[in-house]
Amino acid sequence: MAPQRFHEQFDQIQRSMPGIPLAMGPDDSAEFFYEKGVVLARDGDEARLVEDTVREHFTAMSGLTPDPVRRAGPETNRTGITRIRVGEPDEGHRGNDSTVAHALRSLRTVEGRAGRRLVSRNHVVSIAVNACPGDEPVPVPLSEPPNPAAAPTPYDEETAVGVLVIDTGLMNDYRSYPLLAHTEGDAQLTECGDDGVLKQYVGHGTFIAGLVAAVAPNTDVTVLGTLNDAGAILESELGEKLFEAVDRGGWPEVLSLSAGTSNGRVDGLLGVHAFMEELRDRRTLLVAAAGNNASATPFWPAAYADLPGWEDSVLSVGALRADGEFGACFSNHGGWVKAYAPGERLTSALTGFGTPVPYVYQHSTYDACRFGFAYPCTCQYPPHNGVLSEPGEAPAKPDQVMFEGHAQWSGTSFATPVVAGLVAAHMTAHKETDPRAARTQLLAANTEYAEVRGAHVPALLPPTWHPVTVDPSAGGS
């Protein structure tokens, strides 16, 4: 059996955030990551109330004497959130942070009286929690067309739908991919390590842009590299970065976000709530990934689609497996996931056009589906050995592959831009200028359904997408 993926991801993300000690939560479970020793509160009176309450709680507790409670971030910012340090974290232990847990517990009674949440962990929002995103990319020959293939819709500068992708940046050779001729945005900061090997996640944003452009060629796609560091960012920073993104290019018609986190709650993320409130009053449609934890626990910001007031402004997307008939083994699910689209073994642009680029697998595949499914899923196929292994295991020689342009990849990360593309394509086909109306019309007109954990759910299948069959005996996909 391959190593536990969640712990591998923790180590990978921790290395990308030097100087920010992280913990797993809650109680060392495989649910989310968060910053040690810090909590979030709203600016002003609420932040002062949190500080006073936590300080009083710690003073009353015998044996728990952290450094004085103090501000760890700016007093004011557009998100209205302040980081408050409640103790010095133990950088050597990655389990649950008891100081943060005590700080949260100290506010329960006060929150009950206030009727609202006053404090939160500072979660890590990422493209890869418990999976990578649903697997690692697999090289595909340039002779094999993308899947979904390019729709026949022509590009028209006057009517092109604006799609903003918040992700990792664009690869240096992305313009070699014809479908990305009208794509702009940030360059990937670092593509390869000192050894010339492609770093993990770096083609993620380019792959996503290729999917949007294939499903909806009449789009102007902008990719911002907000998540360049291993596809991860602190919740306290994401809200501000989202505001910066829309300030930079204006509120788009469609915003595609393939990142998020659970937080053990059903009322959203404190750090991005100000952005979500402003989104609600705009015309932009946020299409957000449901996450790859194979869980029914709400994953944010996608789960805002199930909160009163955001039903029309957010569309949460889960992933279907390669046959399009059932949910992918890794996909999150539940009533808060409003649509599903193909998200397993899709083919799009990665890197290596003209100059092949090596990649070394980080994760080993499993002997059987790690989520208990019987079909030949991406947990198992194609089989390969990765660099990472659990302590005590003899590391296997990692497999290396060469990318020459196209890749096959899986995750709700990729089902999301498929749906963003379908909304944009609907706008073009029906001359619809309101993306939220297009969302409603698309779902109302849909006649395809799939089975996900016993529930029949809307399946949004692009006309140019085709199912992918897997022959396990061939050792590939």
Coordinates of C-alpha atoms in Angstrom, one line a residue:
M1 CA 0.0 0.0 0.0
A2 CA 1.3 3.4 -0.9
P3 CA 2.1 6.1 1.8
Q4 CA -0.7 8.1 3.4
R5 CA -1.3 10.9 0.9
F6 CA -2.4 13.5 3.4
H7 CA 0.8 13.4 5.4
E8 CA 2.8 13.6 2.1
Q9 CA 0.9 16.7 1.1
F10 CA 1.4 18.2 4.5
D11 CA 5.2 17.9 4.2
Q12 CA 5.1 19.3 0.6
I13 CA 3.0 22.4 1.6
Q14 CA 5.0 23.0 4.8
R15 CA 8.2 23.2 2.7
S16 CA 6.5 25.8 0.5
M17 CA 5.7 28.0 3.5
P18 CA 9.0 28.4 5.4
G19 CA 8.6 30.3 8.6
I20 CA 4.9 29.5 8.9
P21 CA 4.5 26.4 11.1
L22 CA 1.5 24.3 10.2
A23 CA -0.7 21.8 12.0
M24 CA -3.2 19.2 11.0
G25 CA -6.8 19.4 12.1
P26 CA -8.9 18.7 13.8
D27 CA -7.1 16.4 16.2
D28 CA -4.4 15.3 13.7
S29 CA -7.1 14.1 11.3
A30 CA -6.8 14.2 7.5
E31 CA -9.2 17.1 7.1
F32 CA -7.4 20.4 6.9
F33 CA -4.2 22.3 7.6
Y34 CA -3.9 25.5 9.6
E35 CA -1.3 28.0 10.9
K36 CA 0.0 27.2 14.4
G37 CA -0.3 29.7 17.2
V38 CA -2.7 32.0 15.4
V39 CA -6.4 32.7 15.2
L40 CA -8.4 35.0 13.0
A41 CA -11.0 37.6 14.1
R42 CA -12.8 40.5 12.6
D43 CA -11.1 43.9 13.0
G44 CA -12.2 46.4 15.7
D45 CA -14.3 45.5 18.7
E46 CA -14.5 41.8 17.9
A47 CA -10.7 41.5 17.6
R48 CA -10.3 43.2 21.0
L49 CA -13.0 40.9 22.5
V50 CA -11.2 37.8 21.2
E51 CA -7.9 39.0 22.6
D52 CA -9.4 39.8 26.1
T53 CA -11.3 36.5 26.3
V54 CA -8.4 34.3 25.2
R55 CA -6.0 36.1 27.6
E56 CA -8.4 35.7 30.5
H57 CA -8.9 32.0 29.6
F58 CA -5.2 31.3 29.5
T59 CA -4.6 33.2 32.7
A60 CA -7.2 31.0 34.5
M61 CA -5.7 27.8 33.2
S62 CA -3.0 26.2 35.4
G63 CA 0.1 25.2 33.4
L64 CA -0.9 26.9 30.2
T65 CA 1.2 30.1 29.9
P66 CA 1.8 31.1 26.3
D67 CA 3.4 34.4 25.4
P68 CA 1.0 37.4 25.8
V69 CA -1.8 37.4 23.3
R70 CA -1.0 40.0 20.6
R71 CA -1.7 41.1 17.1
A72 CA 0.2 39.1 14.4
G73 CA -1.1 41.0 11.4
P74 CA -2.3 44.3 10.2
E75 CA -4.9 46.2 12.2
T76 CA -7.0 46.8 9.2
N77 CA -7.3 45.5 5.6
R78 CA -10.0 45.1 3.0
T79 CA -10.9 41.7 4.3
G80 CA -11.7 43.1 7.7
I81 CA -9.6 40.3 9.4
T82 CA -6.8 40.4 11.9
R83 CA -4.4 37.6 12.8
I84 CA -4.0 37.2 16.5
R85 CA -1.1 35.3 18.0
V86 CA -2.2 33.2 21.0
G87 CA 1.0 31.3 21.7
E88 CA 4.4 30.3 20.3
P89 CA 3.9 27.2 18.1
D90 CA 6.0 24.1 18.5
E91 CA 7.6 23.9 15.1
G92 CA 8.7 20.3 15.5
H93 CA 5.2 18.8 16.0
R94 CA 2.7 18.7 13.2
G95 CA -0.3 17.5 15.1
N96 CA -3.2 19.5 16.4
D97 CA -2.2 22.8 18.1
S98 CA -3.6 22.7 21.6
T99 CA -3.0 26.4 22.1
V100 CA -5.2 27.3 19.2
A101 CA -7.8 24.7 20.3
H102 CA -8.0 26.3 23.7
A103 CA -8.3 29.7 22.2
L104 CA -11.3 28.6 20.1
R105 CA -12.9 26.8 23.0
S106 CA -12.6 30.0 25.2
L107 CA -14.9 31.8 22.8
R108 CA -17.7 29.3 22.6
T109 CA -19.9 30.9 25.2
V110 CA -19.2 34.4 24.0
E111 CA -20.1 33.3 20.4
G112 CA -23.3 31.8 21.6
R113 CA -24.3 35.1 23.2
A114 CA -23.2 37.1 20.1
G115 CA -25.1 34.7 17.7
R116 CA -22.2 34.6 15.3
R117 CA -18.7 33.2 14.9
L118 CA -16.0 35.5 16.3
V119 CA -12.9 33.5 15.8
S120 CA -11.4 30.9 13.4
R121 CA -8.2 28.9 12.7
N122 CA -6.1 30.3 9.9
H123 CA -6.6 27.5 7.4
V124 CA -4.4 26.6 4.4
V125 CA -6.4 26.9 1.2
S126 CA -4.9 24.7 -1.5
I127 CA -5.4 22.8 -4.7
A128 CA -4.2 19.5 -3.2
V129 CA -5.5 18.3 0.1
N130 CA -5.5 14.5 0.5
A131 CA -4.7 14.0 -3.1
C132 CA -2.5 15.5 -5.8
P133 CA -5.0 16.9 -7.0
G134 CA -6.7 13.6 -7.7
D135 CA -3.5 12.1 -9.0
E136 CA -0.3 13.3 -10.6
P137 CA -0.2 14.1 -14.4
V138 CA 0.6 11.5 -17.0
P139 CA 2.3 12.3 -20.3
V140 CA 0.1 12.1 -23.4
P141 CA 1.5 12.1 -27.0
L142 CA 0.9 15.3 -28.9
S143 CA -0.8 13.2 -31.6
E144 CA -3.6 12.5 -29.1
P145 CA -6.2 15.3 -29.1
P146 CA -7.3 17.0 -26.0
N147 CA -10.3 15.7 -24.1
P148 CA -12.6 17.5 -24.1
A149 CA -11.7 18.3 -27.7
A150 CA -11.9 21.9 -29.0
A151 CA -15.5 22.9 -29.6
P152 CA -16.2 24.3 -33.1
T153 CA -17.2 27.8 -31.8
P154 CA -15.2 30.6 -33.4
Y155 CA -13.4 33.2 -31.3
D156 CA -15.0 36.7 -31.6
E157 CA -13.2 39.5 -29.7
E158 CA -16.4 41.5 -29.4
T159 CA -18.4 38.8 -27.7
A160 CA -15.8 36.7 -26.0
V161 CA -16.7 35.8 -22.4
G162 CA -14.2 36.8 -19.7
V163 CA -13.0 34.0 -17.5
L164 CA -10.6 34.6 -14.6
V165 CA -8.6 31.6 -13.3
I166 CA -7.1 32.0 -9.8
D167 CA -4.4 29.3 -9.7
T168 CA -0.7 28.7 -10.5
G169 CA 0.8 30.7 -13.3
L170 CA 1.2 30.0 -17.0
M171 CA 4.1 27.9 -18.3
N172 CA 6.6 29.7 -20.5
D173 CA 5.6 27.8 -23.6
Y174 CA 1.8 27.9 -23.2
R175 CA 1.3 29.9 -26.4
S176 CA 2.5 26.8 -28.3
Y177 CA -0.9 25.4 -27.5
P178 CA -3.3 26.8 -30.1
L179 CA -6.3 26.9 -27.8
L180 CA -4.4 29.3 -25.5
A181 CA -3.9 32.0 -28.2
H182 CA -6.2 34.4 -26.4
T183 CA -5.0 33.6 -22.9
E184 CA -3.1 36.2 -20.8
G185 CA -1.9 36.3 -17.2
D186 CA 1.0 35.7 -14.8
A187 CA 4.0 33.5 -15.6
Q188 CA 4.8 30.5 -13.4
L189 CA 7.5 31.8 -11.1
T190 CA 9.7 28.7 -11.0
E191 CA 9.0 25.7 -13.3
C192 CA 11.9 23.4 -12.6
G193 CA 14.2 22.7 -9.7
D194 CA 18.0 23.0 -9.8
D195 CA 18.1 19.6 -11.3
G196 CA 16.0 20.6 -14.3
V197 CA 13.0 18.5 -13.1
L198 CA 9.5 19.9 -13.3
K199 CA 8.2 20.9 -9.9
Q200 CA 5.0 19.6 -8.5
Y201 CA 1.7 21.4 -9.5
V202 CA 3.4 24.0 -11.8
G203 CA 1.3 23.1 -14.8
H204 CA -1.9 23.2 -13.0
G205 CA -3.1 26.7 -14.1
T206 CA -2.1 26.1 -17.7
F207 CA -3.9 22.7 -17.8
I208 CA -7.0 24.5 -16.4
A209 CA -6.8 27.3 -19.0
G210 CA -6.6 24.7 -21.8
L211 CA -9.8 23.0 -20.5
V212 CA -11.8 26.3 -20.4
A213 CA -10.6 27.2 -23.9
A214 CA -11.4 23.7 -25.3
V215 CA -15.0 23.7 -24.0
A216 CA -15.5 27.4 -24.8
P217 CA -13.2 28.8 -27.5
N218 CA -15.0 32.1 -27.5
T219 CA -13.4 33.2 -24.2
D220 CA -10.8 35.6 -23.0
V221 CA -9.0 33.6 -20.3
T222 CA -6.8 35.3 -17.7
V223 CA -4.7 33.2 -15.4
L224 CA -3.4 34.7 -12.2
G225 CA -0.6 32.9 -10.3
T226 CA -2.1 33.6 -6.8
L227 CA -1.4 30.0 -5.8
N228 CA 2.1 29.6 -7.1
D229 CA 3.7 28.2 -4.0
A230 CA 2.7 24.5 -4.1
G231 CA -0.8 25.6 -4.9
A232 CA -1.4 26.8 -1.3
I233 CA -2.1 30.0 0.5
L234 CA -3.2 31.0 4.0
E235 CA -6.9 31.8 4.4
S236 CA -5.9 35.2 5.9
E237 CA -4.0 36.0 2.6
L238 CA -6.5 34.6 0.1
G239 CA -9.3 37.1 0.8
E240 CA -6.9 40.0 0.1
K241 CA -5.5 38.3 -3.0
L242 CA -9.0 37.8 -4.4
F243 CA -9.7 41.5 -4.0
E244 CA -6.4 42.3 -5.6
A245 CA -7.3 40.0 -8.6
V246 CA -10.6 41.7 -9.3
D247 CA -9.1 45.2 -8.7
R248 CA -6.4 44.4 -11.3
G249 CA -8.7 43.3 -14.1
G250 CA -12.2 44.1 -13.0
W251 CA -14.9 41.6 -11.9
P252 CA -15.0 38.9 -14.6
E253 CA -18.1 37.2 -15.9
V254 CA -16.9 33.8 -14.7
L255 CA -14.3 33.2 -11.9
S256 CA -12.9 29.7 -11.9
L257 CA -11.3 28.6 -8.6
S258 CA -9.9 25.1 -8.1
A259 CA -8.8 25.4 -4.5
G260 CA -10.3 25.4 -1.1
T261 CA -10.4 23.8 2.3
S262 CA -12.8 22.3 4.8
N263 CA -12.9 23.8 8.3
G264 CA -15.3 21.6 10.2
R265 CA -18.1 24.2 10.0
V266 CA -21.1 25.0 7.9
D267 CA -20.8 28.8 7.8
G268 CA -17.9 29.5 5.4
L269 CA -14.4 30.9 5.8
L270 CA -13.9 34.0 8.0
G271 CA -10.9 35.1 6.0
V272 CA -12.7 35.2 2.6
H273 CA -16.1 36.2 3.9
A274 CA -15.8 39.9 3.0
F275 CA -14.9 38.9 -0.6
M276 CA -17.8 36.5 -0.8
E277 CA -20.2 39.2 0.5
E278 CA -19.0 41.6 -2.2
L279 CA -19.2 38.8 -4.8
R280 CA -22.9 38.3 -3.9
D281 CA -23.6 41.9 -4.9
R282 CA -21.8 41.6 -8.3
R283 CA -22.7 39.8 -11.5
T284 CA -19.7 37.5 -11.5
L285 CA -20.4 33.7 -11.2
L286 CA -17.8 31.9 -9.0
V287 CA -17.3 28.3 -10.2
A288 CA -15.5 26.4 -7.4
A289 CA -14.0 23.0 -6.9
A290 CA -15.7 20.7 -4.4
G291 CA -12.4 19.1 -3.3
N292 CA -10.7 15.7 -3.5
N293 CA -11.2 14.3 0.0
A294 CA -13.9 11.8 -0.9
S295 CA -15.9 13.5 1.9
A296 CA -19.3 15.0 2.4
T297 CA -17.8 17.7 4.7
P298 CA -18.4 21.2 3.2
F299 CA -15.3 22.4 1.3
W300 CA -15.0 26.2 1.0
P301 CA -15.5 28.4 -0.9
A302 CA -17.4 25.9 -3.1
A303 CA -19.9 25.1 -0.3
Y304 CA -21.1 28.8 -0.3
A305 CA -23.4 27.5 -3.1
D306 CA -25.5 25.9 -0.4
L307 CA -25.7 29.0 1.9
P308 CA -28.7 31.4 1.7
G309 CA -27.9 34.4 -0.5
W310 CA -25.2 32.7 -2.6
E311 CA -27.3 30.2 -4.5
D312 CA -27.0 32.1 -7.7
S313 CA -23.5 33.5 -7.4
V314 CA -21.6 30.3 -6.6
L315 CA -21.6 26.9 -8.5
S316 CA -19.9 24.1 -6.7
V317 CA -18.5 21.3 -8.9
G318 CA -17.7 17.7 -8.2
A319 CA -15.9 15.2 -10.4
L320 CA -17.2 12.3 -12.4
R321 CA -15.1 9.3 -13.2
A322 CA -13.8 8.5 -16.6
D323 CA -17.0 6.9 -17.8
G324 CA -19.1 9.9 -16.8
E325 CA -21.7 7.7 -15.2
F326 CA -20.6 7.7 -11.6
G327 CA -18.7 10.0 -9.2
A328 CA -14.9 9.8 -9.2
C329 CA -13.6 8.0 -6.1
F330 CA -11.8 11.1 -4.8
S331 CA -14.5 13.6 -5.3
N332 CA -16.2 15.3 -2.4
H333 CA -20.0 15.0 -2.5
G334 CA -23.2 15.9 -0.7
G335 CA -26.1 18.3 -1.1
W336 CA -23.8 21.3 -1.2
V337 CA -22.2 20.1 -4.5
K338 CA -24.6 21.4 -7.1
A339 CA -23.2 19.9 -10.3
Y340 CA -20.7 17.3 -11.5
A341 CA -18.6 17.1 -14.6
P342 CA -15.9 14.8 -16.0
G343 CA -12.8 15.2 -13.8
E344 CA -10.9 11.9 -14.3
R345 CA -8.3 11.4 -16.9
L346 CA -8.9 14.6 -18.8
T347 CA -6.3 15.7 -21.4
S348 CA -5.0 19.3 -21.8
A349 CA -1.9 21.3 -22.2
L350 CA 0.9 21.1 -19.6
T351 CA 4.4 21.9 -20.8
G352 CA 7.3 20.7 -22.9
F353 CA 6.2 21.9 -26.3
G354 CA 9.3 21.7 -28.5
T355 CA 11.6 20.8 -25.5
P356 CA 10.6 17.8 -23.5
V357 CA 10.6 18.4 -19.7
P358 CA 11.3 15.6 -17.1
Y359 CA 9.1 15.0 -14.1
V360 CA 9.7 12.7 -11.2
Y361 CA 6.6 11.2 -9.4
Q362 CA 6.2 12.3 -5.8
H363 CA 3.5 9.8 -4.8
S364 CA 3.3 6.1 -5.3
T365 CA 0.1 4.6 -6.6
Y366 CA -1.9 2.2 -4.4
D367 CA -2.5 -1.5 -4.6
A368 CA -6.2 -0.8 -4.4
C369 CA -8.4 2.3 -4.5
R370 CA -7.6 4.1 -1.2
F371 CA -11.3 5.1 -1.0
G372 CA -12.6 1.5 -1.4
F373 CA -14.0 1.7 -5.0
A374 CA -13.7 -1.3 -7.2
Y375 CA -13.2 0.3 -10.6
P376 CA -9.7 0.9 -12.0
C377 CA -9.3 4.5 -10.7
T378 CA -6.4 6.9 -10.6
C379 CA -5.3 5.6 -7.2
Q380 CA -4.0 2.6 -9.0
Y381 CA -3.5 3.3 -12.7
P382 CA -1.1 3.9 -14.3
P383 CA 1.1 2.4 -11.6
H384 CA 4.3 4.2 -10.5
N385 CA 6.7 4.7 -7.6
G386 CA 7.1 8.1 -6.0
V387 CA 9.8 9.9 -4.0
L388 CA 7.8 10.2 -0.8
S389 CA 7.3 7.3 1.6
E390 CA 6.2 6.9 5.2
P391 CA 8.9 6.7 7.9
G392 CA 10.3 3.2 8.1
E393 CA 9.5 2.2 4.5
A394 CA 12.3 1.4 2.2
P395 CA 11.9 4.1 -0.5
A396 CA 11.3 2.7 -4.0
K397 CA 13.2 4.1 -7.0
P398 CA 10.9 6.9 -8.2
D399 CA 9.7 6.8 -11.7
Q400 CA 10.5 9.6 -14.2
V401 CA 8.6 10.6 -17.2
M402 CA 8.9 13.2 -20.0
F403 CA 6.3 15.8 -20.8
E404 CA 6.1 16.9 -24.4
G405 CA 3.0 19.2 -24.3
H406 CA -0.1 17.2 -23.4
A407 CA -0.9 15.5 -20.1
Q408 CA -3.7 13.5 -18.6
W409 CA -4.8 14.6 -15.1
S410 CA -7.6 14.1 -12.6
G411 CA -9.3 16.1 -9.9
T412 CA -12.2 18.3 -9.1
S413 CA -9.7 21.0 -10.0
F414 CA -10.3 20.1 -13.6
A415 CA -14.1 19.3 -13.5
T416 CA -14.4 23.0 -12.4
P417 CA -13.0 24.7 -15.5
V418 CA -15.0 22.3 -17.6
V419 CA -18.2 23.7 -16.0
A420 CA -16.8 27.3 -16.2
G421 CA -16.4 26.6 -19.9
L422 CA -19.9 25.2 -20.3
V423 CA -21.4 28.4 -18.7
A424 CA -19.3 30.6 -21.0
A425 CA -20.3 28.4 -24.0
H426 CA -24.0 28.8 -23.1
M427 CA -23.6 32.5 -22.9
T428 CA -22.1 32.6 -26.4
A429 CA -24.6 30.2 -27.9
H430 CA -27.7 31.9 -26.4
K431 CA -26.4 35.5 -26.5
E432 CA -26.8 35.6 -22.7
T433 CA -24.9 38.4 -21.0
D434 CA -25.7 37.4 -17.4
P435 CA -23.4 34.6 -16.2
R436 CA -25.7 33.8 -13.3
A437 CA -28.7 33.5 -15.6
A438 CA -26.6 31.2 -17.9
R439 CA -25.8 29.0 -14.8
T440 CA -29.5 28.7 -14.1
Q441 CA -30.4 28.0 -17.7
L442 CA -27.6 25.5 -18.1
L443 CA -28.7 23.4 -15.1
A444 CA -32.4 23.7 -16.1
A445 CA -31.8 22.5 -19.6
N446 CA -29.5 19.6 -18.6
T447 CA -30.9 16.1 -19.1
E448 CA -27.8 14.0 -18.1
Y449 CA -27.5 12.5 -14.6
A450 CA -24.9 10.4 -12.8
E451 CA -24.9 8.4 -9.6
V452 CA -22.7 9.7 -6.8
R453 CA -22.8 7.8 -3.5
G454 CA -26.3 6.6 -4.2
A455 CA -27.7 10.0 -5.2
H456 CA -28.7 11.0 -8.8
V457 CA -27.0 14.3 -9.6
P458 CA -26.8 16.7 -12.6
A459 CA -24.0 15.6 -14.9
L460 CA -22.7 18.4 -17.2
L461 CA -21.0 16.6 -20.1
P462 CA -19.3 18.8 -22.8
P463 CA -20.4 17.7 -26.3
T464 CA -16.7 17.2 -27.3
W465 CA -15.8 15.1 -24.2
H466 CA -15.5 11.3 -24.7
P467 CA -15.4 8.6 -22.0
V468 CA -12.0 7.0 -21.3
T469 CA -11.6 3.3 -20.7
V470 CA -8.8 1.8 -18.7
D471 CA -7.1 -1.6 -19.4
P472 CA -5.4 -2.4 -16.1
S473 CA -3.5 -5.3 -17.8
A474 CA -1.8 -2.7 -20.0
G475 CA -0.5 -0.8 -17.0
G476 CA -1.7 2.5 -18.2
S477 CA -4.7 4.7 -19.0

